[in-house]
mmCIF file of C-alpha atoms in Angstrom:
data_model
loop_
_atom_site.group_PDB
_atom_site.id
_atom_site.type_symbol
_atom_site.label_atom_id
_atom_site.label_comp_id
_atom_site.label_asym_id
_atom_site.label_seq_id
_atom_site.Cartn_x
_atom_site.Cartn_y
_atom_site.Cartn_z
ATOM 1 C CA UNK A 1 130.561 48.096 115.701
ATOM 2 C CA UNK A 2 128.109 50.333 117.526
ATOM 3 C CA UNK A 3 128.157 49.792 121.261
ATOM 4 C CA UNK A 4 125.454 50.485 123.793
ATOM 5 C CA UNK A 5 126.896 49.842 127.252
ATOM 6 C CA UNK A 6 124.078 49.152 129.710
ATOM 7 C CA UNK A 7 124.229 49.783 133.425
ATOM 8 C CA UNK A 8 121.373 49.747 135.939
ATOM 9 C CA UNK A 9 119.938 53.205 135.300
ATOM 10 C CA UNK A 10 121.668 54.540 132.220
ATOM 11 C CA UNK A 11 123.229 53.637 128.908
ATOM 12 C CA UNK A 12 126.331 54.908 127.132
ATOM 13 C CA UNK A 13 126.039 55.376 123.375
ATOM 14 C CA UNK A 14 129.342 54.989 121.590
ATOM 15 C CA UNK A 15 130.775 54.167 118.171
ATOM 16 C CA UNK A 16 134.299 52.909 118.707
ATOM 17 C CA UNK A 17 135.332 53.156 115.050
ATOM 18 C CA UNK A 18 134.519 56.826 114.667
ATOM 19 C CA UNK A 19 135.813 57.735 118.099
ATOM 20 C CA UNK A 20 139.151 55.982 117.638
ATOM 21 C CA UNK A 21 139.739 57.238 114.085
ATOM 22 C CA UNK A 22 138.840 60.845 114.982
ATOM 23 C CA UNK A 23 141.043 60.707 118.082
ATOM 24 C CA UNK A 24 143.908 59.340 115.976
ATOM 25 C CA UNK A 25 143.626 62.030 113.294
ATOM 26 C CA UNK A 26 143.362 64.717 116.009
ATOM 27 C CA UNK A 27 146.621 63.546 117.612
ATOM 28 C CA UNK A 28 148.269 63.491 114.195
ATOM 29 C CA UNK A 29 147.044 67.055 113.740
ATOM 30 C CA UNK A 30 148.889 68.176 116.894
ATOM 31 C CA UNK A 31 152.007 66.449 115.623
ATOM 32 C CA UNK A 32 151.769 68.226 112.260
ATOM 33 C CA UNK A 33 150.953 71.565 113.883
ATOM 34 C CA UNK A 34 154.099 71.403 115.994
ATOM 35 C CA UNK A 35 156.184 71.316 112.828
ATOM 36 C CA UNK A 36 154.062 73.760 110.807
ATOM 37 C CA UNK A 37 154.175 76.329 113.622
ATOM 38 C CA UNK A 38 157.968 75.948 113.848
ATOM 39 C CA UNK A 39 157.871 74.364 117.298
ATOM 40 C CA UNK A 40 155.486 76.907 118.789
ATOM 41 C CA UNK A 41 154.467 75.084 121.968
ATOM 42 C CA UNK A 42 151.887 77.715 122.871
ATOM 43 C CA UNK A 43 149.951 76.986 119.672
ATOM 44 C CA UNK A 44 150.178 73.236 120.206
ATOM 45 C CA UNK A 45 149.097 73.467 123.862
ATOM 46 C CA UNK A 46 146.141 75.687 122.968
ATOM 47 C CA UNK A 47 145.140 73.310 120.181
ATOM 48 C CA UNK A 48 145.542 70.357 122.580
ATOM 49 C CA UNK A 49 143.047 71.966 124.940
ATOM 50 C CA UNK A 50 140.554 72.286 122.082
ATOM 51 C CA UNK A 51 141.161 68.662 121.107
ATOM 52 C CA UNK A 52 140.658 67.370 124.662
ATOM 53 C CA UNK A 53 137.558 69.482 125.223
ATOM 54 C CA UNK A 54 136.256 68.618 121.759
ATOM 55 C CA UNK A 55 136.520 64.871 122.317
ATOM 56 C CA UNK A 56 134.619 65.207 125.596
ATOM 57 C CA UNK A 57 132.053 67.400 123.863
ATOM 58 C CA UNK A 58 131.656 64.852 121.069
ATOM 59 C CA UNK A 59 131.005 62.132 123.632
ATOM 60 C CA UNK A 60 128.512 64.279 125.563
ATOM 61 C CA UNK A 61 126.630 65.314 122.414
ATOM 62 C CA UNK A 62 126.387 61.679 121.289
ATOM 63 C CA UNK A 63 124.453 60.756 124.447
ATOM 64 C CA UNK A 64 121.438 62.895 123.553
ATOM 65 C CA UNK A 65 118.544 61.217 121.788
ATOM 66 C CA UNK A 66 117.926 62.175 118.129
ATOM 67 C CA UNK A 67 114.443 63.361 119.117
ATOM 68 C CA UNK A 68 116.107 66.128 121.127
ATOM 69 C CA UNK A 69 117.836 67.412 117.993
ATOM 70 C CA UNK A 70 114.654 67.094 115.968
ATOM 71 C CA UNK A 71 112.614 69.125 118.469
ATOM 72 C CA UNK A 72 115.278 71.770 119.131
ATOM 73 C CA UNK A 73 116.545 72.171 115.551
ATOM 74 C CA UNK A 74 114.511 75.334 114.966
ATOM 75 C CA UNK A 75 115.836 77.011 118.102
ATOM 76 C CA UNK A 76 119.364 75.916 117.248
ATOM 77 C CA UNK A 77 119.076 77.500 113.797
ATOM 78 C CA UNK A 78 117.574 80.756 115.099
ATOM 79 C CA UNK A 79 120.354 81.121 117.689
ATOM 80 C CA UNK A 80 123.027 80.526 115.030
ATOM 81 C CA UNK A 81 121.463 83.166 112.744
ATOM 82 C CA UNK A 82 121.269 85.693 115.591
ATOM 83 C CA UNK A 83 124.944 85.070 116.379
ATOM 84 C CA UNK A 84 125.857 85.790 112.742
ATOM 85 C CA UNK A 85 123.914 89.075 112.871
ATOM 86 C CA UNK A 86 125.732 90.008 116.090
ATOM 87 C CA UNK A 87 129.036 89.149 114.446
ATOM 88 C CA UNK A 88 128.295 91.330 111.411
ATOM 89 C CA UNK A 89 127.439 94.269 113.707
ATOM 90 C CA UNK A 90 129.913 93.882 116.563
ATOM 91 C CA UNK A 91 132.366 91.165 115.523
ATOM 92 C CA UNK A 92 136.113 91.305 115.629
ATOM 93 C CA UNK A 93 137.493 92.564 112.317
ATOM 94 C CA UNK A 94 140.588 90.892 110.884
ATOM 95 C CA UNK A 95 141.889 91.794 107.406
ATOM 96 C CA UNK A 96 138.622 93.535 106.573
ATOM 97 C CA UNK A 97 136.398 90.591 107.554
ATOM 98 C CA UNK A 98 134.027 90.328 110.525
ATOM 99 C CA UNK A 99 133.733 86.598 111.135
ATOM 100 C CA UNK A 100 134.547 86.273 114.818
ATOM 101 C CA UNK A 101 133.043 87.120 118.199
ATOM 102 C CA UNK A 102 135.638 87.845 120.868
ATOM 103 C CA UNK A 103 134.436 86.060 124.009
ATOM 104 C CA UNK A 104 137.582 86.884 125.950
ATOM 105 C CA UNK A 105 138.784 83.336 126.535
ATOM 106 C CA UNK A 106 137.839 82.202 123.017
ATOM 107 C CA UNK A 107 137.256 83.756 119.594
ATOM 108 C CA UNK A 108 134.147 82.164 118.060
ATOM 109 C CA UNK A 109 133.631 81.970 114.308
ATOM 110 C CA UNK A 110 129.830 81.969 114.283
ATOM 111 C CA UNK A 111 129.432 80.654 110.738
ATOM 112 C CA UNK A 112 130.782 77.311 111.977
ATOM 113 C CA UNK A 113 127.647 76.920 114.109
ATOM 114 C CA UNK A 114 125.157 77.470 111.293
ATOM 115 C CA UNK A 115 127.108 74.928 109.223
ATOM 116 C CA UNK A 116 125.743 72.307 111.637
ATOM 117 C CA UNK A 117 122.402 73.904 112.508
ATOM 118 C CA UNK A 118 121.117 74.269 108.940
ATOM 119 C CA UNK A 119 121.320 70.597 107.835
ATOM 120 C CA UNK A 120 119.762 69.406 111.116
ATOM 121 C CA UNK A 121 116.862 71.839 110.757
ATOM 122 C CA UNK A 122 116.287 70.931 107.104
ATOM 123 C CA UNK A 123 116.381 67.227 107.979
ATOM 124 C CA UNK A 124 113.688 67.806 110.618
ATOM 125 C CA UNK A 125 111.632 69.832 108.114
ATOM 126 C CA UNK A 126 111.865 67.456 105.166
ATOM 127 C CA UNK A 127 112.082 63.972 106.702
ATOM 128 C CA UNK A 128 108.304 63.357 106.652
ATOM 129 C CA UNK A 129 107.539 65.060 103.338
ATOM 130 C CA UNK A 130 106.254 62.838 100.491
ATOM 131 C CA UNK A 131 108.577 61.984 97.590
ATOM 132 C CA UNK A 132 109.555 63.633 95.391
ATOM 133 C CA UNK A 133 109.833 66.867 97.379
ATOM 134 C CA UNK A 134 107.140 69.257 96.169
ATOM 135 C CA UNK A 135 107.993 72.603 94.480
ATOM 136 C CA UNK A 136 106.543 74.417 97.507
ATOM 137 C CA UNK A 137 108.861 72.746 100.025
ATOM 138 C CA UNK A 138 111.775 73.001 97.609
ATOM 139 C CA UNK A 139 111.216 76.745 97.218
ATOM 140 C CA UNK A 140 110.940 77.320 100.985
ATOM 141 C CA UNK A 141 114.113 75.334 101.568
ATOM 142 C CA UNK A 142 116.078 77.190 98.881
ATOM 143 C CA UNK A 143 114.963 80.586 100.211
ATOM 144 C CA UNK A 144 116.252 79.660 103.678
ATOM 145 C CA UNK A 145 119.523 78.265 102.306
ATOM 146 C CA UNK A 146 120.107 81.375 100.177
ATOM 147 C CA UNK A 147 119.331 83.716 103.068
ATOM 148 C CA UNK A 148 121.859 82.060 105.381
ATOM 149 C CA UNK A 149 124.434 81.834 102.590
ATOM 150 C CA UNK A 150 124.060 85.573 101.993
ATOM 151 C CA UNK A 151 124.613 86.324 105.709
ATOM 152 C CA UNK A 152 127.834 84.308 105.788
ATOM 153 C CA UNK A 153 128.979 85.743 102.470
ATOM 154 C CA UNK A 154 128.514 89.306 103.799
ATOM 155 C CA UNK A 155 131.066 88.760 106.584
ATOM 156 C CA UNK A 156 132.715 88.181 103.987
ATOM 157 C CA UNK A 157 133.443 84.449 104.012
ATOM 158 C CA UNK A 158 132.815 82.862 100.624
ATOM 159 C CA UNK A 159 134.477 79.552 101.545
ATOM 160 C CA UNK A 160 132.305 78.824 104.582
ATOM 161 C CA UNK A 161 129.316 80.302 102.744
ATOM 162 C CA UNK A 162 129.725 77.738 99.978
ATOM 163 C CA UNK A 163 129.928 74.916 102.525
ATOM 164 C CA UNK A 164 126.771 76.223 104.232
ATOM 165 C CA UNK A 165 125.013 76.419 100.865
ATOM 166 C CA UNK A 166 126.104 72.884 99.955
ATOM 167 C CA UNK A 167 125.039 71.631 103.399
ATOM 168 C CA UNK A 168 121.490 72.747 102.703
ATOM 169 C CA UNK A 169 121.452 71.474 99.121
ATOM 170 C CA UNK A 170 122.762 68.077 100.282
ATOM 171 C CA UNK A 171 119.790 67.624 102.596
ATOM 172 C CA UNK A 172 117.384 68.697 99.872
ATOM 173 C CA UNK A 173 118.981 66.211 97.456
ATOM 174 C CA UNK A 174 119.002 63.363 99.978
ATOM 175 C CA UNK A 175 115.397 64.090 100.931
ATOM 176 C CA UNK A 176 114.268 63.367 97.360
ATOM 177 C CA UNK A 177 114.741 66.376 95.095
ATOM 178 C CA UNK A 178 113.691 65.572 91.512
ATOM 179 C CA UNK A 179 116.416 65.229 88.890
ATOM 180 C CA UNK A 180 114.472 67.500 86.554
ATOM 181 C CA UNK A 181 114.730 70.336 89.050
ATOM 182 C CA UNK A 182 118.455 69.642 89.539
ATOM 183 C CA UNK A 183 119.231 69.860 85.811
ATOM 184 C CA UNK A 184 117.152 73.012 85.346
ATOM 185 C CA UNK A 185 118.830 74.669 88.333
ATOM 186 C CA UNK A 186 122.280 73.743 87.066
ATOM 187 C CA UNK A 187 121.493 75.257 83.676
ATOM 188 C CA UNK A 188 120.249 78.497 85.263
ATOM 189 C CA UNK A 189 123.411 78.751 87.373
ATOM 190 C CA UNK A 190 125.609 78.342 84.290
ATOM 191 C CA UNK A 191 123.649 81.029 82.427
ATOM 192 C CA UNK A 192 123.896 83.419 85.397
ATOM 193 C CA UNK A 193 127.685 83.143 85.761
ATOM 194 C CA UNK A 194 128.436 86.429 83.938
ATOM 195 C CA UNK A 195 125.990 88.280 86.200
ATOM 196 C CA UNK A 196 127.451 86.681 89.323
ATOM 197 C CA UNK A 197 130.977 87.549 88.181
ATOM 198 C CA UNK A 198 130.195 91.231 87.672
ATOM 199 C CA UNK A 199 127.792 91.844 90.556
ATOM 200 C CA UNK A 200 128.339 89.218 93.239
ATOM 201 C CA UNK A 201 132.049 88.524 93.610
ATOM 202 C CA UNK A 202 134.370 90.916 95.432
ATOM 203 C CA UNK A 203 137.457 92.141 93.504
ATOM 204 C CA UNK A 204 139.806 89.958 95.562
ATOM 205 C CA UNK A 205 137.577 86.930 94.903
ATOM 206 C CA UNK A 206 137.651 87.568 91.149
ATOM 207 C CA UNK A 207 141.422 87.883 91.380
ATOM 208 C CA UNK A 208 141.656 84.489 93.089
ATOM 209 C CA UNK A 209 139.719 82.881 90.241
ATOM 210 C CA UNK A 210 141.908 84.582 87.622
ATOM 211 C CA UNK A 211 144.983 83.407 89.534
ATOM 212 C CA UNK A 212 143.584 79.877 89.518
ATOM 213 C CA UNK A 213 143.095 80.012 85.752
ATOM 214 C CA UNK A 214 146.574 81.472 85.142
ATOM 215 C CA UNK A 215 148.945 81.073 88.127
ATOM 216 C CA UNK A 216 151.820 82.631 86.162
ATOM 217 C CA UNK A 217 149.997 85.957 85.833
ATOM 218 C CA UNK A 218 151.185 87.292 89.209
ATOM 219 C CA UNK A 219 153.832 84.909 90.633
ATOM 220 C CA UNK A 220 154.967 87.261 93.405
ATOM 221 C CA UNK A 221 151.506 88.513 94.298
ATOM 222 C CA UNK A 222 148.178 86.699 94.177
ATOM 223 C CA UNK A 223 149.780 83.497 92.812
ATOM 224 C CA UNK A 224 152.387 83.260 95.579
ATOM 225 C CA UNK A 225 150.387 81.062 97.957
ATOM 226 C CA UNK A 226 149.437 78.361 95.489
ATOM 227 C CA UNK A 227 152.874 78.398 93.825
ATOM 228 C CA UNK A 228 154.654 77.787 97.128
ATOM 229 C CA UNK A 229 152.125 75.155 98.077
ATOM 230 C CA UNK A 230 152.742 73.214 94.861
ATOM 231 C CA UNK A 231 156.509 73.472 95.370
ATOM 232 C CA UNK A 232 156.139 72.073 98.892
ATOM 233 C CA UNK A 233 153.930 69.184 97.772
ATOM 234 C CA UNK A 234 156.097 68.298 94.786
ATOM 235 C CA UNK A 235 159.349 68.401 96.735
ATOM 236 C CA UNK A 236 158.068 65.874 99.272
ATOM 237 C CA UNK A 237 158.448 63.005 96.841
ATOM 238 C CA UNK A 238 157.587 59.486 97.952
ATOM 239 C CA UNK A 239 158.705 59.549 101.609
ATOM 240 C CA UNK A 240 159.148 63.258 102.333
ATOM 241 C CA UNK A 241 162.040 65.322 103.608
ATOM 242 C CA UNK A 242 161.496 64.342 107.223
ATOM 243 C CA UNK A 243 159.805 65.813 110.271
ATOM 244 C CA UNK A 244 160.598 69.548 110.611
ATOM 245 C CA UNK A 245 162.810 69.398 107.518
ATOM 246 C CA UNK A 246 160.407 71.092 105.112
ATOM 247 C CA UNK A 247 162.045 74.168 103.640
ATOM 248 C CA UNK A 248 158.897 75.901 102.384
ATOM 249 C CA UNK A 249 157.296 76.232 105.814
ATOM 250 C CA UNK A 250 160.432 76.549 107.933
ATOM 251 C CA UNK A 251 161.991 79.202 105.704
ATOM 252 C CA UNK A 252 158.674 81.108 105.645
ATOM 253 C CA UNK A 253 158.000 80.666 101.933
ATOM 254 C CA UNK A 254 154.650 78.975 102.567
ATOM 255 C CA UNK A 255 151.961 81.316 103.974
ATOM 256 C CA UNK A 256 149.241 80.148 106.368
ATOM 257 C CA UNK A 257 151.240 76.986 107.043
ATOM 258 C CA UNK A 258 149.401 76.325 110.324
ATOM 259 C CA UNK A 259 145.894 76.748 108.911
ATOM 260 C CA UNK A 260 144.789 76.646 105.267
ATOM 261 C CA UNK A 261 148.018 75.206 103.803
ATOM 262 C CA UNK A 262 149.022 72.737 106.504
ATOM 263 C CA UNK A 263 148.471 69.876 104.041
ATOM 264 C CA UNK A 264 151.372 71.217 101.965
ATOM 265 C CA UNK A 265 153.595 70.972 105.067
ATOM 266 C CA UNK A 266 152.488 67.367 105.606
ATOM 267 C CA UNK A 267 153.168 66.450 101.968
ATOM 268 C CA UNK A 268 156.621 68.065 102.010
ATOM 269 C CA UNK A 269 157.765 66.434 105.247
ATOM 270 C CA UNK A 270 156.075 63.015 104.978
ATOM 271 C CA UNK A 271 155.683 62.631 101.233
ATOM 272 C CA UNK A 272 153.233 60.529 99.278
ATOM 273 C CA UNK A 273 153.273 57.758 101.891
ATOM 274 C CA UNK A 274 152.359 60.082 104.749
ATOM 275 C CA UNK A 275 149.632 61.737 102.713
ATOM 276 C CA UNK A 276 148.132 58.351 101.808
ATOM 277 C CA UNK A 277 148.031 57.296 105.464
ATOM 278 C CA UNK A 278 146.283 60.503 106.502
ATOM 279 C CA UNK A 279 143.776 60.435 103.650
ATOM 280 C CA UNK A 280 143.074 56.752 104.322
ATOM 281 C CA UNK A 281 141.903 57.631 107.830
ATOM 282 C CA UNK A 282 139.659 60.374 106.455
ATOM 283 C CA UNK A 283 138.304 57.940 103.858
ATOM 284 C CA UNK A 284 137.574 55.382 106.568
ATOM 285 C CA UNK A 285 135.661 58.013 108.558
ATOM 286 C CA UNK A 286 133.523 58.810 105.510
ATOM 287 C CA UNK A 287 132.873 55.130 104.782
ATOM 288 C CA UNK A 288 131.859 54.567 108.397
ATOM 289 C CA UNK A 289 129.446 57.497 108.219
ATOM 290 C CA UNK A 290 127.972 56.100 105.008
ATOM 291 C CA UNK A 291 127.418 52.745 106.715
ATOM 292 C CA UNK A 292 125.815 54.421 109.738
ATOM 293 C CA UNK A 293 123.508 56.457 107.493
ATOM 294 C CA UNK A 294 122.224 53.321 105.729
ATOM 295 C CA UNK A 295 121.566 51.651 109.079
ATOM 296 C CA UNK A 296 120.050 54.601 110.960
ATOM 297 C CA UNK A 297 116.756 54.140 112.734
ATOM 298 C CA UNK A 298 114.610 56.500 110.621
ATOM 299 C CA UNK A 299 114.651 58.980 107.757
ATOM 300 C CA UNK A 300 115.476 61.986 109.943
ATOM 301 C CA UNK A 301 118.592 60.258 111.269
ATOM 302 C CA UNK A 302 119.649 59.159 107.782
ATOM 303 C CA UNK A 303 119.279 62.681 106.417
ATOM 304 C CA UNK A 304 121.192 64.196 109.326
ATOM 305 C CA UNK A 305 124.062 61.711 109.145
ATOM 306 C CA UNK A 306 124.242 62.059 105.371
ATOM 307 C CA UNK A 307 124.146 65.859 105.458
ATOM 308 C CA UNK A 308 126.748 66.307 108.191
ATOM 309 C CA UNK A 309 129.023 63.692 106.603
ATOM 310 C CA UNK A 310 128.887 65.516 103.268
ATOM 311 C CA UNK A 311 129.677 68.819 105.010
ATOM 312 C CA UNK A 312 132.801 67.159 106.394
ATOM 313 C CA UNK A 313 133.665 65.705 102.971
ATOM 314 C CA UNK A 314 133.128 69.057 101.229
ATOM 315 C CA UNK A 315 135.336 70.914 103.699
ATOM 316 C CA UNK A 316 138.080 68.341 103.224
ATOM 317 C CA UNK A 317 137.764 68.423 99.425
ATOM 318 C CA UNK A 318 137.832 72.237 99.250
ATOM 319 C CA UNK A 319 140.920 72.394 101.452
ATOM 320 C CA UNK A 320 142.756 69.742 99.452
ATOM 321 C CA UNK A 321 141.588 71.193 96.147
ATOM 322 C CA UNK A 322 142.851 74.698 96.840
ATOM 323 C CA UNK A 323 146.170 73.469 98.258
ATOM 324 C CA UNK A 324 146.960 71.367 95.165
ATOM 325 C CA UNK A 325 145.584 74.004 92.794
ATOM 326 C CA UNK A 326 142.516 72.335 91.270
ATOM 327 C CA UNK A 327 140.105 74.948 92.696
ATOM 328 C CA UNK A 328 140.588 78.637 93.584
ATOM 329 C CA UNK A 329 141.887 79.541 97.042
ATOM 330 C CA UNK A 330 138.927 80.360 99.298
ATOM 331 C CA UNK A 331 140.402 79.937 102.773
ATOM 332 C CA UNK A 332 139.286 76.627 104.265
ATOM 333 C CA UNK A 333 140.907 74.735 107.177
ATOM 334 C CA UNK A 334 141.647 71.030 107.043
ATOM 335 C CA UNK A 335 139.294 69.199 109.446
ATOM 336 C CA UNK A 336 140.942 68.095 112.727
ATOM 337 C CA UNK A 337 144.364 69.139 111.405
ATOM 338 C CA UNK A 338 144.497 72.911 110.890
ATOM 339 C CA UNK A 339 144.969 75.339 113.748
ATOM 340 C CA UNK A 340 141.735 76.931 114.945
ATOM 341 C CA UNK A 341 139.226 76.239 117.696
ATOM 342 C CA UNK A 342 135.861 77.069 116.082
ATOM 343 C CA UNK A 343 136.211 74.728 113.105
ATOM 344 C CA UNK A 344 137.674 71.999 115.287
ATOM 345 C CA UNK A 345 134.870 72.115 117.851
ATOM 346 C CA UNK A 346 132.176 72.302 115.162
ATOM 347 C CA UNK A 347 133.328 69.004 113.687
ATOM 348 C CA UNK A 348 133.488 67.330 117.090
ATOM 349 C CA UNK A 349 129.882 68.421 117.655
ATOM 350 C CA UNK A 350 128.884 67.235 114.170
ATOM 351 C CA UNK A 351 130.355 63.777 114.717
ATOM 352 C CA UNK A 352 128.822 63.607 118.190
ATOM 353 C CA UNK A 353 125.437 64.173 116.550
ATOM 354 C CA UNK A 354 126.234 61.537 113.904
ATOM 355 C CA UNK A 355 127.037 59.007 116.629
ATOM 356 C CA UNK A 356 123.812 59.922 118.434
ATOM 357 C CA UNK A 357 121.779 59.355 115.271
ATOM 358 C CA UNK A 358 123.489 56.011 114.651
ATOM 359 C CA UNK A 359 123.493 54.437 118.096
ATOM 360 C CA UNK A 360 120.070 55.364 119.517
ATOM 361 C CA UNK A 361 117.632 52.731 118.336
ATOM 362 C CA UNK A 362 113.894 52.676 118.921
ATOM 363 C CA UNK A 363 112.673 50.178 121.473
ATOM 364 C CA UNK A 364 110.416 48.506 118.918
ATOM 365 C CA UNK A 365 111.079 48.355 115.220
ATOM 366 C CA UNK A 366 108.911 46.738 112.596
#
């Protein structure tokens, strides 16, 4: 139930279902992180600060009228693109990748900002275009999406780049892209796969795909991560080994246990039952967003809610898919669960915007 709490001179816009479910999954994330980090209180305290600030930020962002986002979407996108350029030139390099800006008190992953800015801008650009979307507007949209994808990819960050690309395509699809264009584009992508393989993918990215196709090819090298992840998930059984009893993470077999592979820790320690509870909360969040999108006040709000919700769903699917081995490993955190401030705050902002789009109604509706 959407709530608008009226006082004399102001109103509070609030969706109790999203707020409670996101708060619950965030607290569960701190609980899981404590075990995955092997009782590292510093990591949990730092993550707790992000969670507390993020919840307040989500509430603050939800109070702004959707018209504010519509009018400022262009500026928001330009700022996010400039930040990516700055990151490519002066960013902090870790393992050969420049994805972060060191702000002293906080390391910002700038691609997380454009992941929100792009769908909002495209929603503001396409919401009043006649259906189906014309080839001209489709071409302009795809050029912009491809340009931003290329910037993120050059950091290099293929995982986030794919989410950014999908974020733009989702809006284009929801805005009324013709099925004929979709099928033709899909066919062209399939035909261009050999070219992309030889000229687009980095050697380590090709190796990840080969590892995905044949995990036994390099069990102690490139296949190590996914092999240990599958062992952790399979050993959890129905009810799990118990909190802090997972051998894969606590004996340091499982890499990136606090970030990309934290789901494997959850599955090992809490089993099938624990995983079902967690995924049920995520599923409820997605269903709630779907309901809010259908009942939004106008087309811009519906497109924005739909686009941001699908970004969240794609991030979750990619993380789960790589951890269980159904897609190649690309490096993707689990929303609200994995350690990391930039991704965490970006989703709080995204859901704050979703709540804004859902709870602000026009004074007169026909």
